[in-house]
Amino acid sequence: MSLNQSTIDALRQLPAPIGLNFIDNKAVAAASGDEMPVISPIDGKQLTVLAASDGEDMNRAVAAARRSFEAGHWSRMAPAERKKILLTWADLIDRNALEIAVLGVRDNGTDIRMALKGEPQSAAATIRFYAEAIDKRNGEITPTREDVLSLIHREPVGVVGVIIPWNFPLMIGSWKWAPALAAGNSVVVKPSEEASLSVLRVIELAAEAGMPSGVLNAVNGRGSIVGEALGLHMDVDVLAFTGSGGVGRRLLNYSARSNMKRVYLELGGKSPNLVFADAPDIERAAKETAASIFRNNGQVCVAASRLAVERSIYKDFMEIVRTEALAMKIGDPLSLAFTTGALANAAQLAKTGAAVTRAAEQGAVVYYGGHQLHAEGGGFYHEPTILTSVTADMDIVQQEIFGPVLAARPFDSEDEAVAIANETVFGLSSVLWTRDLSRAHRVSSRIKSGVVQINCYSGADITTPLGGVRQSGNGSDRSLHAFEKYENLKAKWIQL
Ligand code: NAD
């Protein structure tokens, strides 16, 4: 789809809808009637309000999900029929993609080019991927003795709770609700209070596509209230979460305190980017290095926020990265004149500024950037920032910022590069540049991360799992393996 500024401008003038809940295929206010403001990161002004729901709303949504699941309108629907509804839903999302993307940008500040591709269009593609898989996955017959028939059957787990962050809510949400729904579950989504409007629009479209009542619900409000209510609910079977490690820890605790529901966590990262002097194309590696951390202001779970470059090319490499940072156009995410938008909220802006200050106090050098931008307009913009002379003990190396800040340093040996890669508690993603195939295999095996990208950044798609190890989480989104999170294996043992 080619983008046109006047169409975008017309869409941004539309009044932003109130962020209601969606329960039993109806948009409803919070039971208490409470609302909370939605602030746009573009200018810091109030965009609309959101239902400030509580446990009562969550009870209603989970009850609707449970009713629909037990009634079997979706869970026992013929797989080919479920597939048809999901494909219709994906078509509706594509048809309304620009409107949905603009609404999402007004809510979370991602630039419109990236938002269109990464949000509605990616969500539609994900829904299609899982819809297409529904009627192509068989059960199993095991090799038992002759007088027995033993079947392995995949069953939906029941009610799935989905809790998502504000960065790429449709992309990440779809990675969870698409396989969960395709497997026959009912779902309750808790969108981030920082990015819920586009999620609600997409969930409404599911109803329009023919999703039976109660199968896909959404409850808005503060994570500490409705997220907790979902996490502690006795009638939720699986929780699928993407967000910070702190909240992930809470979810494990909620599970232990309630019904021991399965909890899948896609958490943060501090992903390393190792550049060896024999990288196949140094200039491309440097350009992709800049993109890997500055795209969407570093608000990308797999952002390569720690750079280590072999000493012999370090200086020249850093020059190219700085030139790339300098060339970035940061500003209004709905203007095609800019390439990168705003940070999602005031707290993210403050966290970014504080992290840079702290790094400088701890001895890092601000090699480029370091300042807020366009403060006069009230929005949440920040320069791409490069810190050098960092060391393993600094907070900037150990803590995720989720902002446009790169921490860089040289290395002298392969062993040192691997040690740098593994120096944090995280293990989500990593990048490695070398033309030596043996080294690529050796180093990628030694790096503790769920994903290793070799001689590219962001080469992955829906066919390929994304999941972390260590404190970056467990289980995987994307790929056919994602079904495993939302299904139980049932063994049927039949004496013949
Ligand atoms: P967050 O953890 O603050 O919030 C995520 C969600 O949890 C939101 O919907 C929020 O309302 C909810 N929540 C907050 N408190 C809760 C509570 N007490 N109980 C239940 N739910 C609660 O994360 P964020 O700031 O929205 O997103 C940024 C984080 O997400 C970063 O750490 C980033 O690395 C991570 N992330 C990870 C991936 C991945 O695939 N691994 C992808 C994107 C983002």
Coordinates of C-alpha atoms and ligand atoms in Angstrom, one line a residue:
M1 CA 0.0 0.0 0.0
S2 CA 1.5 3.4 -1.0
L3 CA 1.2 6.0 1.7
N4 CA -0.2 9.4 1.0
Q5 CA 0.1 12.3 3.4
S6 CA -3.3 13.8 2.8
T7 CA -5.1 10.5 3.5
I8 CA -3.1 10.1 6.7
D9 CA -3.9 13.7 7.7
A10 CA -7.6 13.1 7.2
L11 CA -7.5 10.0 9.4
R12 CA -5.6 11.7 12.2
Q13 CA -8.4 14.4 12.3
L14 CA -11.1 11.8 13.2
P15 CA -12.2 11.8 16.8
A16 CA -10.4 9.0 18.7
P17 CA -12.9 6.5 20.0
I18 CA -13.3 5.8 23.7
G19 CA -11.4 2.7 24.7
L20 CA -14.2 0.5 25.8
N21 CA -14.1 -3.2 26.9
F22 CA -15.3 -5.9 24.5
I23 CA -17.2 -8.7 26.1
D24 CA -19.6 -11.2 24.5
N25 CA -19.2 -9.3 21.2
K26 CA -20.3 -6.0 22.7
A27 CA -18.4 -2.8 23.4
V28 CA -19.1 -1.9 27.0
A29 CA -17.9 0.6 29.5
A30 CA -16.3 -0.5 32.8
A31 CA -18.9 -1.8 35.3
S32 CA -17.9 1.0 37.6
G33 CA -18.2 3.6 34.9
D34 CA -14.6 4.7 35.6
E35 CA -12.3 6.0 32.9
M36 CA -8.7 7.0 32.6
P37 CA -7.0 9.4 30.2
V38 CA -5.1 8.3 27.1
I39 CA -2.2 10.6 26.3
S40 CA -0.8 10.8 22.8
P41 CA 3.0 10.7 22.7
I42 CA 2.9 12.9 19.5
D43 CA 2.1 16.0 21.5
G44 CA 1.6 14.9 25.1
K45 CA -2.1 15.9 24.9
Q46 CA -5.1 13.8 25.9
L47 CA -6.4 11.8 23.0
T48 CA -9.4 10.1 24.5
V49 CA -10.3 8.0 27.6
L50 CA -10.1 4.4 28.3
A51 CA -12.4 2.2 30.5
A52 CA -10.6 1.9 33.9
S53 CA -11.9 -1.6 34.6
D54 CA -11.5 -3.7 37.7
G55 CA -12.0 -7.3 38.8
E56 CA -15.7 -7.2 38.2
D57 CA -15.1 -6.5 34.4
M58 CA -12.4 -9.2 34.3
N59 CA -14.9 -11.7 35.9
R60 CA -17.5 -10.9 33.3
A61 CA -15.0 -11.3 30.4
V62 CA -13.6 -14.6 31.8
A63 CA -17.1 -15.9 32.4
A64 CA -18.0 -15.0 28.8
A65 CA -14.9 -16.8 27.5
R66 CA -15.6 -19.9 29.6
R67 CA -19.3 -20.0 28.5
S68 CA -18.4 -19.8 24.9
F69 CA -15.7 -22.4 25.3
E70 CA -17.9 -24.9 27.1
A71 CA -20.8 -24.3 24.6
G72 CA -18.4 -25.4 21.9
H73 CA -19.5 -22.8 19.4
W74 CA -15.9 -22.2 18.5
S75 CA -14.0 -24.9 20.4
R76 CA -15.9 -27.7 18.7
M77 CA -16.6 -25.9 15.4
A78 CA -15.2 -27.8 12.4
P79 CA -11.6 -26.7 11.9
A80 CA -12.3 -25.7 8.3
E81 CA -15.1 -23.4 9.5
R82 CA -12.9 -21.8 12.2
K83 CA -10.4 -21.2 9.4
K84 CA -12.9 -19.4 7.3
I85 CA -13.8 -17.0 10.0
L86 CA -10.1 -16.2 10.8
L87 CA -9.3 -15.6 7.1
T88 CA -12.3 -13.2 6.9
W89 CA -11.0 -11.5 9.9
A90 CA -7.5 -11.1 8.4
D91 CA -9.1 -9.7 5.2
L92 CA -11.1 -7.1 7.2
I93 CA -7.9 -6.0 9.1
D94 CA -6.1 -5.6 5.7
R95 CA -9.1 -3.6 4.3
N96 CA -9.0 -1.2 7.3
A97 CA -5.2 -1.3 7.7
L98 CA -4.4 2.4 7.3
E99 CA -7.2 3.5 9.6
I100 CA -6.1 1.0 12.3
A101 CA -2.4 2.0 11.9
V102 CA -3.1 5.7 12.2
L103 CA -5.2 5.1 15.3
G104 CA -2.4 3.0 16.8
V105 CA 0.3 5.7 16.0
R106 CA -1.8 8.4 17.7
D107 CA -1.8 6.1 20.8
N108 CA 1.9 4.9 20.9
G109 CA 4.0 7.1 18.6
T110 CA 5.5 4.5 16.2
D111 CA 6.1 6.0 12.8
I112 CA 3.4 5.4 10.3
R113 CA 5.5 3.4 7.8
M114 CA 6.6 1.0 10.4
A115 CA 3.2 0.9 12.1
L116 CA 1.3 0.0 8.9
K117 CA 3.6 -2.9 8.0
G118 CA 4.4 -4.0 11.6
E119 CA 0.9 -3.7 13.0
P120 CA -2.3 -4.4 11.0
Q121 CA -0.5 -5.9 8.0
S122 CA 1.6 -8.1 10.2
A123 CA -1.4 -9.1 12.4
A124 CA -3.4 -10.1 9.3
A125 CA -0.5 -12.2 8.0
T126 CA -0.1 -13.9 11.4
I127 CA -3.8 -14.7 11.6
R128 CA -3.7 -16.2 8.1
F129 CA -0.6 -18.3 9.0
Y130 CA -2.4 -19.9 11.9
A131 CA -5.8 -20.1 10.2
E132 CA -4.2 -22.0 7.3
A133 CA -2.5 -24.4 9.7
I134 CA -5.8 -25.4 11.5
D135 CA -6.8 -28.2 9.2
K136 CA -3.4 -29.5 8.4
R137 CA -2.2 -30.7 11.8
N138 CA -3.0 -34.4 12.5
G139 CA -3.2 -36.3 15.8
E140 CA -1.0 -39.4 16.3
I141 CA -1.4 -43.1 16.8
T142 CA 1.3 -44.6 19.0
P143 CA 3.1 -48.0 18.4
T144 CA 1.4 -50.0 21.2
R145 CA 0.7 -53.7 21.4
E146 CA -1.7 -55.1 18.9
D147 CA -4.8 -55.3 21.2
V148 CA -4.6 -51.6 22.0
L149 CA -5.3 -48.4 20.1
S150 CA -3.5 -45.4 21.6
L151 CA -4.2 -42.0 20.3
I152 CA -2.6 -38.7 21.0
H153 CA -5.1 -35.9 20.6
R154 CA -4.5 -32.1 20.8
E155 CA -7.1 -30.3 22.8
P156 CA -7.5 -26.6 23.3
V157 CA -6.7 -25.6 26.9
G158 CA -9.8 -23.6 27.5
V159 CA -9.6 -19.9 28.4
V160 CA -6.3 -18.1 27.5
G161 CA -5.4 -14.8 29.0
V162 CA -3.2 -12.6 26.8
I163 CA -1.4 -9.6 28.3
I164 CA 0.5 -7.4 25.8
P165 CA 2.8 -4.4 25.9
W166 CA 2.6 -1.0 24.1
N167 CA 5.2 -1.7 21.5
F168 CA 3.7 -3.4 18.4
P169 CA 0.5 -4.4 20.3
L170 CA -1.2 -5.9 17.2
M171 CA 1.9 -7.8 16.0
I172 CA 2.7 -9.2 19.4
G173 CA -1.0 -9.7 20.3
S174 CA -1.6 -11.7 17.1
W175 CA 1.4 -13.9 17.8
K176 CA -0.6 -15.1 20.9
W177 CA -4.3 -14.8 20.1
A178 CA -4.0 -16.2 16.5
P179 CA -2.6 -19.6 17.5
A180 CA -4.8 -19.7 20.7
L181 CA -7.9 -19.1 18.7
A182 CA -6.9 -21.4 15.9
A183 CA -6.4 -24.2 18.4
G184 CA -10.1 -23.6 19.5
N185 CA -9.6 -21.6 22.8
S186 CA -11.5 -18.6 24.0
V187 CA -9.4 -15.6 24.8
V188 CA -9.4 -12.6 27.1
V189 CA -7.0 -9.8 26.1
K190 CA -5.6 -7.2 28.4
P191 CA -4.1 -4.6 26.2
S192 CA -1.5 -2.1 27.5
E193 CA -3.1 1.0 28.8
E194 CA -0.5 2.8 26.7
A195 CA -1.7 1.2 23.4
S196 CA -5.2 -0.2 23.4
L197 CA -7.2 1.6 20.8
S198 CA -6.0 -0.3 17.7
V199 CA -6.3 -3.5 19.6
L200 CA -9.9 -2.9 20.3
R201 CA -10.6 -2.0 16.7
V202 CA -9.1 -5.3 15.5
I203 CA -11.0 -7.3 18.1
E204 CA -14.3 -5.6 17.0
L205 CA -13.5 -6.7 13.4
A206 CA -13.2 -10.4 14.6
A207 CA -16.9 -10.2 15.7
E208 CA -17.7 -8.6 12.3
A209 CA -15.9 -11.6 10.6
G210 CA -18.3 -14.0 12.4
M211 CA -16.4 -14.9 15.6
P212 CA -19.0 -16.3 18.0
S213 CA -19.9 -14.3 21.0
G214 CA -17.6 -14.6 24.0
V215 CA -14.7 -16.2 22.1
L216 CA -12.5 -13.1 21.9
N217 CA -12.8 -10.4 24.7
A218 CA -10.8 -7.5 25.8
V219 CA -10.7 -5.7 29.2
N220 CA -8.9 -2.3 29.5
G221 CA -7.4 -0.6 32.5
R222 CA -4.4 -0.6 34.7
G223 CA -2.1 -3.6 34.7
S224 CA -1.9 -3.6 38.4
I225 CA -5.7 -3.9 38.6
V226 CA -7.1 -5.8 35.6
G227 CA -3.8 -7.5 34.7
E228 CA -3.6 -8.8 38.3
A229 CA -7.3 -9.9 38.2
L230 CA -6.6 -11.9 35.0
G231 CA -3.4 -13.4 36.5
L232 CA -5.1 -14.4 39.7
H233 CA -8.3 -15.7 38.0
M234 CA -9.2 -19.3 38.9
D235 CA -10.9 -20.0 35.6
V236 CA -8.0 -19.0 33.3
D237 CA -6.0 -21.9 32.0
V238 CA -3.0 -20.3 30.3
L239 CA -1.5 -16.8 30.5
A240 CA 0.6 -15.6 27.6
F241 CA 2.5 -12.4 28.3
T242 CA 4.9 -10.1 26.6
G243 CA 6.3 -7.3 28.7
S244 CA 8.8 -6.5 31.3
G245 CA 10.6 -8.9 33.6
G246 CA 9.1 -7.3 36.7
V247 CA 5.6 -8.0 35.6
G248 CA 6.6 -11.4 34.4
R249 CA 7.7 -12.3 37.9
R250 CA 4.4 -11.1 39.3
L251 CA 2.5 -13.4 36.8
L252 CA 4.4 -16.4 38.0
N253 CA 3.5 -15.5 41.5
Y254 CA -0.2 -15.0 40.6
S255 CA -0.2 -18.4 39.1
A256 CA 1.3 -20.0 42.2
R257 CA -1.3 -18.2 44.4
S258 CA -4.3 -19.2 42.3
N259 CA -4.8 -22.2 40.0
M260 CA -1.2 -22.9 38.9
K261 CA -2.2 -21.8 35.3
R262 CA 0.6 -22.2 32.8
V263 CA 2.5 -18.9 32.3
Y264 CA 4.4 -18.1 29.1
L265 CA 6.7 -15.1 29.3
E266 CA 8.3 -13.1 26.5
L267 CA 10.3 -10.6 28.4
G268 CA 13.0 -8.0 27.9
G269 CA 16.4 -8.2 26.4
K270 CA 19.8 -6.5 26.2
S271 CA 20.7 -8.1 23.0
P272 CA 24.4 -8.2 21.9
N273 CA 25.6 -7.3 18.4
L274 CA 29.1 -8.8 17.7
V275 CA 30.9 -7.5 14.7
F276 CA 34.1 -9.3 13.6
A277 CA 36.6 -7.6 11.3
D278 CA 35.8 -10.2 8.6
A279 CA 32.2 -9.2 8.4
P280 CA 31.1 -9.6 4.8
D281 CA 30.1 -6.0 4.3
I282 CA 31.2 -3.6 7.0
E283 CA 29.2 -0.7 5.8
R284 CA 26.0 -2.7 5.7
A285 CA 26.7 -4.1 9.1
A286 CA 27.2 -0.6 10.5
K287 CA 24.0 0.6 8.9
E288 CA 22.0 -2.3 10.1
T289 CA 23.6 -1.8 13.6
A290 CA 22.1 1.7 13.7
A291 CA 18.7 0.4 12.5
S292 CA 18.8 -2.4 15.0
I293 CA 18.8 -0.1 18.0
F294 CA 17.3 3.2 16.7
R295 CA 14.3 1.8 14.7
N296 CA 11.1 2.6 16.6
N297 CA 13.4 4.4 19.1
G298 CA 14.8 1.1 20.4
Q299 CA 11.3 0.1 21.6
V300 CA 11.8 -3.3 20.0
C301 CA 12.3 -6.4 22.2
V302 CA 15.1 -7.7 20.0
A303 CA 16.8 -4.3 19.7
A304 CA 20.6 -4.9 19.6
S305 CA 21.4 -2.4 22.4
R306 CA 24.9 -3.7 23.2
L307 CA 27.5 -3.4 20.4
A308 CA 31.0 -5.0 20.4
V309 CA 33.3 -4.5 17.4
E310 CA 36.6 -6.1 16.8
R311 CA 39.2 -3.4 17.7
S312 CA 40.9 -3.2 14.3
I313 CA 37.7 -1.8 12.7
Y314 CA 36.1 -0.2 15.7
K315 CA 36.8 3.4 15.0
D316 CA 35.7 3.4 11.4
F317 CA 32.7 1.3 12.2
M318 CA 31.6 3.7 14.9
E319 CA 31.9 6.6 12.5
I320 CA 29.4 5.0 10.1
V321 CA 27.0 4.2 12.9
R322 CA 27.2 7.9 14.0
T323 CA 26.6 9.1 10.5
E324 CA 23.5 6.9 10.3
A325 CA 22.2 8.3 13.7
L326 CA 22.8 11.8 12.4
A327 CA 20.8 11.2 9.2
M328 CA 17.7 10.0 11.1
K329 CA 14.7 12.3 11.0
I330 CA 12.9 12.2 14.3
G331 CA 9.5 13.8 14.7
D332 CA 5.8 13.6 14.1
P333 CA 5.2 9.9 13.4
L334 CA 2.2 10.7 11.2
S335 CA 4.3 12.9 8.9
L336 CA 6.0 11.2 6.0
A337 CA 8.8 13.8 6.3
F338 CA 10.1 11.9 9.4
T339 CA 11.5 8.4 9.6
T340 CA 11.2 7.8 13.3
G341 CA 8.4 8.8 15.7
A342 CA 8.0 9.4 19.4
L343 CA 8.8 7.3 22.5
A344 CA 5.5 5.7 23.7
N345 CA 5.0 7.7 26.9
A346 CA 6.5 10.3 29.3
A347 CA 7.9 7.6 31.5
Q348 CA 9.9 6.0 28.7
L349 CA 11.3 9.5 27.8
A350 CA 12.3 10.1 31.4
K351 CA 13.8 6.6 31.7
T352 CA 15.9 7.1 28.6
G353 CA 17.2 10.5 29.8
A354 CA 18.0 9.1 33.3
A355 CA 19.8 6.1 31.8
V356 CA 22.1 8.3 29.7
T357 CA 22.9 10.6 32.7
R358 CA 23.6 7.5 34.9
A359 CA 25.9 6.0 32.2
A360 CA 27.9 9.2 32.0
E361 CA 28.2 9.3 35.8
Q362 CA 29.5 5.7 35.7
G363 CA 32.2 6.7 33.1
A364 CA 30.6 6.1 29.7
V365 CA 31.3 8.7 27.0
V366 CA 28.4 10.2 25.1
Y367 CA 29.7 9.7 21.6
Y368 CA 26.5 11.0 19.9
G369 CA 23.1 12.4 21.0
G370 CA 21.9 12.3 24.6
H371 CA 19.1 14.9 24.5
Q372 CA 15.4 15.2 24.3
L373 CA 14.0 16.6 21.0
H374 CA 11.0 18.9 20.2
A375 CA 10.3 19.5 23.9
E376 CA 8.4 22.7 23.0
G377 CA 5.7 20.6 21.2
G378 CA 4.9 18.6 24.3
G379 CA 5.7 15.2 22.6
F380 CA 8.1 12.5 23.8
Y381 CA 11.1 12.6 21.4
H382 CA 14.7 11.7 22.0
E383 CA 17.9 11.8 19.9
P384 CA 19.4 8.5 18.9
T385 CA 22.2 8.1 21.4
I386 CA 25.6 6.3 21.3
L387 CA 27.6 5.6 24.4
T388 CA 31.2 4.4 24.2
S389 CA 33.8 3.3 26.8
V390 CA 31.1 1.1 28.5
T391 CA 32.1 -1.7 30.8
A392 CA 30.2 -4.8 32.0
D393 CA 29.4 -3.5 35.4
M394 CA 27.6 -0.4 34.2
D395 CA 23.8 -0.1 34.5
I396 CA 23.6 0.8 30.8
V397 CA 25.0 -2.6 30.0
Q398 CA 23.0 -4.7 32.5
Q399 CA 19.6 -3.0 32.4
E400 CA 17.1 -2.8 29.6
I401 CA 16.1 0.8 28.7
F402 CA 13.8 0.2 25.8
G403 CA 14.9 3.5 24.3
P404 CA 17.2 4.7 21.5
V405 CA 20.5 4.1 23.3
L406 CA 23.4 2.0 22.0
A407 CA 26.2 1.0 24.4
A408 CA 29.4 0.2 22.4
R409 CA 32.9 -1.0 22.9
P410 CA 35.8 -2.8 21.1
F411 CA 36.8 -6.4 21.7
D412 CA 40.1 -8.3 21.0
S413 CA 39.3 -12.0 20.7
E414 CA 36.5 -14.4 20.0
D415 CA 36.4 -15.5 23.6
E416 CA 36.0 -11.9 24.8
A417 CA 33.2 -11.4 22.3
V418 CA 31.3 -14.4 23.6
A419 CA 31.9 -13.3 27.2
I420 CA 30.4 -9.9 26.3
A421 CA 27.4 -11.5 24.6
N422 CA 26.6 -13.5 27.7
E423 CA 27.4 -10.9 30.4
T424 CA 23.7 -10.1 31.3
V425 CA 20.9 -12.0 32.8
F426 CA 19.0 -11.8 29.5
G427 CA 18.9 -14.2 26.5
L428 CA 16.4 -13.0 23.9
S429 CA 18.3 -12.3 20.7
S430 CA 21.8 -11.7 19.3
V431 CA 23.5 -10.6 16.1
L432 CA 26.8 -11.8 14.7
W433 CA 28.7 -10.6 11.7
T434 CA 31.5 -12.7 10.2
R435 CA 32.2 -14.4 6.9
D436 CA 34.0 -17.3 8.6
L437 CA 31.4 -20.1 8.6
S438 CA 33.1 -22.1 11.3
R439 CA 33.2 -19.1 13.6
A440 CA 29.6 -18.3 12.9
H441 CA 28.6 -21.8 14.0
R442 CA 30.9 -21.9 16.9
V443 CA 30.0 -18.5 18.3
S444 CA 26.3 -18.8 17.7
S445 CA 26.3 -22.1 19.7
R446 CA 28.1 -20.4 22.6
I447 CA 25.8 -17.4 22.8
K448 CA 22.9 -17.9 25.3
S449 CA 19.9 -16.5 23.4
G450 CA 16.8 -17.8 21.8
V451 CA 17.6 -16.2 18.5
V452 CA 20.9 -15.6 16.7
Q453 CA 20.9 -13.5 13.5
I454 CA 24.0 -14.0 11.4
N455 CA 25.1 -11.4 8.9
C456 CA 21.7 -9.7 9.0
Y457 CA 19.3 -8.0 11.4
S458 CA 15.7 -8.9 11.5
G459 CA 15.8 -11.7 9.0
A460 CA 13.0 -13.6 10.8
D461 CA 9.3 -14.1 10.0
I462 CA 6.2 -15.8 11.3
T463 CA 7.5 -19.2 10.3
T464 CA 10.4 -18.9 12.8
P465 CA 10.1 -19.0 16.6
L466 CA 10.8 -16.0 18.8
G467 CA 11.4 -16.8 22.4
G468 CA 13.9 -16.0 25.1
V469 CA 16.1 -18.1 27.4
R470 CA 17.3 -17.1 30.9
Q471 CA 15.5 -14.0 32.2
S472 CA 14.1 -13.2 28.8
G473 CA 11.4 -15.7 29.2
N474 CA 10.1 -19.2 28.2
G475 CA 8.2 -20.7 25.3
S476 CA 8.1 -19.2 21.9
D477 CA 5.8 -17.0 19.9
R478 CA 5.5 -17.5 16.1
S479 CA 6.0 -20.7 14.1
L480 CA 3.8 -23.8 14.4
H481 CA 5.5 -24.4 17.8
A482 CA 3.3 -21.6 19.2
F483 CA 0.3 -24.0 19.1
E484 CA 2.0 -26.1 21.8
K485 CA 1.3 -23.3 24.4
Y486 CA -2.4 -23.3 23.8
E487 CA -3.1 -27.0 23.6
N488 CA -3.0 -30.0 26.0
L489 CA -2.0 -33.5 24.7
K490 CA -4.7 -36.0 25.6
A491 CA -3.8 -39.7 25.5
K492 CA -6.7 -42.0 24.6
W493 CA -5.9 -45.6 25.4
I494 CA -8.5 -48.0 23.9
Q495 CA -8.5 -51.7 24.7
L496 CA -9.6 -53.5 21.5
Ligands
NAD1 P1 5.0 -3.9 31.1 O1 5.5 -5.2 31.7 O2 5.1 -2.7 31.9 O3 3.5 -4.1 30.7 C1 3.1 -5.1 29.9 C2 1.6 -5.4 30.2 O4 1.5 -5.9 31.5 C3 0.7 -4.2 30.0 O5 -0.5 -4.6 29.4 C4 0.5 -3.9 31.5 O6 -0.8 -3.2 31.7 C5 0.5 -5.2 32.1 N1 0.7 -5.1 33.6 C6 1.4 -4.2 34.3 N2 1.4 -4.5 35.6 C7 0.8 -5.7 35.7 C8 0.5 -6.5 36.8 N3 0.9 -6.2 38.1 N4 -0.2 -7.7 36.6 C9 -0.5 -8.0 35.4 N5 -0.3 -7.3 34.3 C10 0.4 -6.1 34.5 O7 5.8 -3.8 29.7 P2 5.7 -2.6 28.7 O8 6.4 -1.4 29.3 O9 4.3 -2.4 28.2 O10 6.6 -3.2 27.5 C11 8.0 -3.1 27.5 C12 8.6 -4.4 27.9 O11 8.1 -5.4 27.1 C13 10.1 -4.4 27.7 O12 10.7 -5.0 28.8 C14 10.3 -5.2 26.5 O13 11.5 -5.9 26.4 C15 9.2 -6.2 26.6 N6 8.9 -6.8 25.3 C16 9.3 -8.1 25.1 C17 9.1 -8.7 23.8 C18 9.5 -10.1 23.6 O14 9.0 -10.7 22.6 N7 10.3 -10.8 24.4 C19 8.4 -8.0 22.8 C20 8.1 -6.7 23.1 C21 8.3 -6.1 24.4

